[in-house]
Coordinates of C-alpha atoms in Angstrom, one line a residue:
Chain A
X1 CA 25.5 32.2 9.7
X2 CA 24.5 30.3 6.8
X3 CA 21.7 31.1 4.4
X4 CA 19.9 28.0 5.5
X5 CA 20.0 29.3 9.1
X6 CA 18.9 32.8 8.2
X7 CA 16.0 31.3 6.4
X8 CA 14.9 29.4 9.6
X9 CA 15.2 32.5 11.7
X10 CA 13.1 34.5 9.2
X11 CA 10.6 31.6 9.2
X12 CA 10.3 31.6 12.9
X13 CA 9.5 35.3 12.8
X14 CA 6.7 34.9 10.2
X15 CA 3.3 35.4 11.7
X16 CA 4.7 36.5 15.1
X17 CA 2.5 39.7 15.0
X18 CA -0.5 38.0 14.0
X19 CA 0.0 35.5 16.8
X20 CA 0.6 38.5 19.3
X21 CA -2.6 40.1 18.2
X22 CA -4.7 37.2 18.6
X23 CA -7.1 37.3 21.6
X24 CA -6.7 33.8 22.9
X25 CA -9.5 34.0 25.4
X26 CA -12.0 35.4 23.0
X27 CA -11.1 32.7 20.5
X28 CA -11.6 30.0 23.0
X29 CA -14.9 31.4 24.1
X30 CA -16.0 31.7 20.4
X31 CA -15.1 28.2 19.6
X32 CA -16.7 26.6 22.6
X33 CA -19.9 28.7 21.9
X34 CA -20.0 27.5 18.3
X35 CA -19.4 23.9 19.3
X36 CA -22.3 24.2 21.7
X37 CA -24.4 25.7 19.0
X38 CA -23.9 23.0 16.4
X39 CA -22.9 19.8 18.4
X40 CA -22.9 16.2 17.5
X41 CA -20.8 15.9 14.3
X42 CA -20.8 12.2 14.5
X43 CA -24.5 11.8 14.4
X44 CA -24.7 14.1 11.3
X45 CA -21.8 12.1 9.7
X46 CA -23.7 8.9 10.2
X47 CA -27.0 10.4 8.9
X48 CA -25.3 11.8 5.8
X49 CA -23.7 8.4 5.1
X50 CA -27.0 6.5 5.6
X51 CA -28.7 8.9 3.3
X52 CA -26.1 8.2 0.6
X53 CA -26.5 4.4 1.1
X54 CA -30.2 4.8 0.8
X55 CA -29.8 6.9 -2.3
X56 CA -27.5 4.3 -3.9
X57 CA -30.0 1.5 -3.1
X58 CA -32.7 3.5 -4.7
X59 CA -30.6 4.2 -7.8
X60 CA -29.8 0.5 -8.1
X61 CA -33.2 -0.8 -7.8
X62 CA -34.7 1.9 -10.2
X63 CA -31.9 1.2 -12.7
X64 CA -32.5 -2.5 -12.4
X65 CA -36.3 -2.0 -13.1
X66 CA -35.6 0.1 -16.0
X67 CA -33.2 -2.3 -17.5
X68 CA -35.6 -5.2 -17.0
X69 CA -38.3 -3.2 -18.8
X70 CA -36.2 -2.2 -21.7
X71 CA -34.4 -5.3 -22.4
X72 CA -36.7 -7.9 -24.2
X73 CA -37.0 -11.1 -22.5
X74 CA -38.1 -14.0 -24.9
X75 CA -41.5 -15.4 -24.0
X76 CA -41.0 -19.1 -23.1
X77 CA -44.4 -20.0 -24.7
X78 CA -43.1 -18.8 -28.1
X79 CA -40.4 -21.6 -28.2
X80 CA -41.9 -24.7 -26.9
X81 CA -39.5 -26.9 -28.8
X82 CA -36.5 -25.3 -27.0
X83 CA -38.2 -26.0 -23.8
X84 CA -38.8 -29.6 -24.7
X85 CA -35.2 -29.9 -25.8
X86 CA -34.0 -28.4 -22.6
X87 CA -36.2 -30.8 -20.5
X88 CA -34.8 -33.7 -22.5
X89 CA -31.3 -32.5 -21.9
X90 CA -31.8 -32.7 -18.2
X91 CA -32.8 -36.4 -18.4
X92 CA -30.5 -39.3 -17.6
X93 CA -29.7 -42.1 -20.0
X94 CA -32.2 -44.4 -18.4
X95 CA -34.9 -41.8 -18.3
X96 CA -34.3 -41.1 -22.0
X97 CA -34.6 -44.8 -22.8
X98 CA -37.9 -44.9 -20.9
X99 CA -39.2 -42.0 -22.9
X100 CA -38.2 -43.7 -26.3
X101 CA -39.8 -46.9 -25.2
X102 CA -42.9 -45.1 -24.4
X103 CA -42.7 -43.4 -27.8
X104 CA -42.3 -46.7 -29.5
X105 CA -45.3 -48.0 -27.7
X106 CA -47.4 -45.1 -28.9
X107 CA -46.2 -45.4 -32.3
X108 CA -46.3 -49.2 -32.6
X109 CA -49.6 -49.6 -30.7
X110 CA -51.7 -52.6 -31.9
X111 CA -54.8 -50.4 -31.6
X112 CA -53.8 -47.5 -33.7
X113 CA -54.9 -44.2 -32.4
X114 CA -55.0 -42.8 -35.9
X115 CA -54.5 -44.0 -39.4
X116 CA -51.0 -43.8 -40.7
X117 CA -52.3 -41.8 -43.7
X118 CA -54.0 -39.1 -41.5
X119 CA -52.4 -36.3 -39.7
X120 CA -53.5 -34.5 -36.5
X121 CA -55.5 -31.9 -38.4
X122 CA -57.8 -34.7 -39.8
X123 CA -58.6 -36.3 -36.4
X124 CA -61.9 -35.8 -34.8
X125 CA -62.2 -34.8 -31.0
X126 CA -62.4 -38.3 -29.8
X127 CA -59.2 -39.4 -31.6
X128 CA -57.4 -36.3 -30.4
X129 CA -58.4 -36.9 -26.8
X130 CA -57.0 -40.5 -27.2
X131 CA -53.7 -39.3 -28.5
X132 CA -53.3 -36.7 -25.7
X133 CA -54.2 -39.3 -23.1
X134 CA -51.7 -41.7 -24.4
X135 CA -49.0 -38.9 -24.4
X136 CA -49.9 -38.1 -20.8
X137 CA -49.1 -41.8 -19.9
Chain B
X1 CA -18.2 18.7 34.2
X2 CA -14.8 17.7 35.6
X3 CA -12.6 20.1 37.7
X4 CA -11.1 22.5 35.2
X5 CA -8.8 24.2 37.6
X6 CA -7.0 21.0 38.4
X7 CA -6.8 19.5 34.9
X8 CA -5.7 22.5 32.8
X9 CA -2.2 22.8 34.3
X10 CA -1.4 19.1 34.2
X11 CA -3.4 17.3 31.6
X12 CA -1.8 16.2 28.3
X13 CA -3.4 17.1 25.0
X14 CA -4.6 13.5 24.8
X15 CA -6.3 13.8 28.2
X16 CA -8.0 17.1 27.3
X17 CA -9.2 15.6 24.0
X18 CA -10.7 12.7 26.0
X19 CA -12.3 15.2 28.5
X20 CA -13.7 17.2 25.6
X21 CA -15.2 14.0 24.1
X22 CA -16.8 13.2 27.4
X23 CA -18.4 16.7 27.3
X24 CA -16.0 18.9 29.0
X25 CA -16.1 22.3 27.3
X26 CA -13.4 23.6 29.5
X27 CA -11.0 21.0 28.1
X28 CA -11.7 22.4 24.6
X29 CA -11.0 25.9 25.8
X30 CA -7.7 24.8 27.4
X31 CA -6.6 23.1 24.0
X32 CA -7.4 26.5 22.3
X33 CA -5.4 28.4 24.8
X34 CA -2.4 26.0 24.3
X35 CA -2.2 26.0 20.5
X36 CA -4.0 29.2 19.2
X37 CA -1.0 31.4 18.9
X38 CA 1.2 28.7 17.2
X39 CA -1.8 28.0 14.7
X40 CA -2.0 31.7 14.1
X41 CA 1.7 32.0 13.3
X42 CA 1.4 29.0 11.0
X43 CA -1.6 30.3 9.1
X44 CA -0.1 33.8 8.8
X45 CA 3.2 32.3 7.5
X46 CA 1.2 30.1 5.1
X47 CA -0.3 33.3 3.5
X48 CA -3.6 34.0 5.6
X49 CA -4.4 37.7 5.4
X50 CA -3.9 39.4 8.7
X51 CA -7.5 40.4 9.0
X52 CA -8.6 36.8 8.5
X53 CA -6.2 35.1 10.9
X54 CA -8.7 35.3 13.8
X55 CA -11.5 33.7 11.9
X56 CA -9.4 31.1 10.3
X57 CA -7.9 30.0 13.7
X58 CA -11.5 29.6 15.0
X59 CA -12.7 27.7 12.0
X60 CA -9.6 25.4 12.4
X61 CA -10.4 24.6 16.0
X62 CA -14.0 24.0 15.3
X63 CA -13.3 21.7 12.5
X64 CA -10.6 19.9 14.5
X65 CA -13.0 19.4 17.4
X66 CA -15.7 18.1 15.3
X67 CA -13.3 15.7 13.6
X68 CA -11.4 14.8 16.7
X69 CA -12.6 11.1 16.4
X70 CA -10.2 10.9 13.5
X71 CA -7.2 11.9 15.5
X72 CA -5.4 8.6 16.3
X73 CA -2.4 10.0 18.1
X74 CA -0.2 9.4 14.9
X75 CA 1.5 12.8 15.6
X76 CA 1.2 15.4 18.2
X77 CA -2.3 17.3 18.4
X78 CA -0.6 20.6 17.5
X79 CA 0.8 19.1 14.4
X80 CA -2.5 17.5 13.5
X81 CA -4.2 20.9 14.1
X82 CA -1.7 22.7 11.8
X83 CA -2.4 20.4 8.9
X84 CA -6.2 21.1 9.4
X85 CA -5.3 24.7 9.5
X86 CA -3.6 24.1 6.0
X87 CA -6.8 22.8 4.7
X88 CA -8.9 25.5 6.2
X89 CA -6.7 28.0 4.6
X90 CA -6.9 26.2 1.2
X91 CA -10.7 26.3 1.4
X92 CA -10.6 29.9 2.3
X93 CA -8.4 30.6 -0.7
X94 CA -11.1 28.8 -3.0
X95 CA -13.8 31.0 -1.5
X96 CA -11.8 34.1 -1.9
X97 CA -11.3 33.2 -5.6
X98 CA -7.7 31.9 -5.3
X99 CA -6.4 35.4 -4.7
X100 CA -2.8 35.3 -3.4
X101 CA -2.4 37.5 -0.4
X102 CA 1.0 38.3 0.8
X103 CA 1.3 39.2 4.4
X104 CA 3.3 42.2 4.7
X105 CA 3.9 42.3 8.5
X106 CA 4.7 45.8 9.4
X107 CA 4.8 45.3 13.2
X108 CA 7.4 42.7 13.9
X109 CA 8.1 42.9 17.7
X110 CA 11.0 40.6 18.2
X111 CA 13.4 42.6 16.1
X112 CA 15.1 45.0 18.6
X113 CA 17.5 47.7 18.2
X114 CA 18.6 49.5 15.2
X115 CA 15.6 50.8 13.0
X116 CA 17.6 50.0 9.9
X117 CA 18.1 46.4 10.9
X118 CA 14.4 46.1 11.8
X119 CA 13.5 47.4 8.3
X120 CA 15.9 45.1 6.6
X121 CA 14.5 42.1 8.7
X122 CA 10.9 43.1 7.8
X123 CA 11.8 43.3 4.1
X124 CA 13.4 39.8 4.2
X125 CA 10.3 38.5 5.9
X126 CA 8.1 40.0 3.3
X127 CA 10.2 38.4 0.6
X128 CA 10.0 35.0 2.4
X129 CA 6.3 35.3 2.7
X130 CA 6.1 36.2 -1.0
X131 CA 8.2 33.2 -1.9
X132 CA 6.2 30.8 0.1
X133 CA 3.1 31.7 -1.9
X134 CA 4.9 30.5 -5.0
X135 CA 5.8 27.1 -3.6
X136 CA 3.7 24.0 -4.1
X137 CA 1.5 23.6 -1.1
X138 CA 3.2 20.6 0.2
X139 CA 6.6 22.2 0.0
X140 CA 5.2 25.2 1.7
X141 CA 3.8 23.2 4.5
X142 CA 6.7 21.0 5.1
X143 CA 8.9 24.1 5.1
X144 CA 6.7 26.0 7.7
X145 CA 6.4 22.8 10.0
X146 CA 10.1 22.3 9.8
X147 CA 11.6 25.7 9.9
X148 CA 8.8 27.7 11.7
X149 CA 7.4 25.2 14.0
X150 CA 10.7 23.2 14.6
X151 CA 9.1 19.7 13.9
X152 CA 11.2 16.8 12.9
X153 CA 10.7 14.8 9.7
X154 CA 9.1 11.9 11.4
X155 CA 6.5 14.1 12.9
X156 CA 5.8 16.0 9.8
X157 CA 5.6 12.7 7.6
X158 CA 3.0 11.3 10.1
X159 CA 0.9 14.5 9.9
X160 CA 1.0 14.8 6.2
X161 CA 0.7 11.1 5.4
X162 CA 4.0 10.9 3.7
X163 CA 7.4 9.3 4.6
X164 CA 10.2 11.1 6.4
X165 CA 12.5 10.8 3.5
X166 CA 9.9 12.4 1.2
X167 CA 9.3 15.3 3.7
X168 CA 13.1 15.9 3.8
X169 CA 13.1 16.1 0.1
X170 CA 10.2 18.5 0.1
X171 CA 12.1 20.6 2.6
X172 CA 15.2 20.9 0.6
X173 CA 13.4 21.7 -2.5
X174 CA 11.7 24.4 -0.7
X175 CA 14.7 25.9 0.8
X176 CA 16.5 25.9 -2.6
X177 CA 13.7 27.6 -4.4
X178 CA 13.2 30.1 -1.6
X179 CA 16.9 31.0 -1.6
X180 CA 16.7 31.4 -5.5
X181 CA 13.7 33.8 -5.2
X182 CA 15.1 35.7 -2.4
X183 CA 18.3 36.1 -4.3

């Protein structure tokens, strides 16, 4: 008999006494009673996983809120020139031409809205209103 | 409930599992009756203390029945049960502070005849049990599934989520190391 075969025979004997001592009937009764006492593992599994999903959603939303509050978002009103530039960038060539033509009309108007020597700070209310109206088209 | 007297003698494990899933408690009891002793031998061989074998067998069956939806017939029910038993034993080991308990089985019933032969066999079994505790878990489980339970490598590989070739390698490593340790 080879050593390998002896090893297999010994392995087959391992635990034989424990198996003999086992009260199979009592084990079955205990197992069934325990399963009856705590049934429905599937439902519990689903509940646990839904709880995990809900927790993940809460963490994501909370994290997003915190990030939004901590990261400074530039106030758009602080940079009107950028907005104007952005708006102009969206215009087509024809639209840009129209804008320039309109600008030329304002600048080259036969009825000047204001004197060339004056600036906006020196205009009265009536003159300012006229300028704004002309810009609105 | 179905007719337990009719089903218990003839139903396959798969049929009993289906009956249990449909609410037949007798089917669960029948499955325990079929596989409890093999499971006890496996757990004991894998290092379960004698005093804990009954509880570990119960815990294994309870865990198996609760997770029976995960059993896809990739291997025999018994093989799947034994791998769950391995996990239960591992968890027990953690709870018990990873203490190594070597089962010294003093009452081997199937060694008949000469008391000296009996003593030698018992001593050899104790050395084998001690050697198994030193092996990596995968080698130990493959060795027991192969040598003690008589399973083929395909079945072992399906149960442990490995390949038959890898299972064969683990077995041969285990045998080599056990022979070295048993000298």
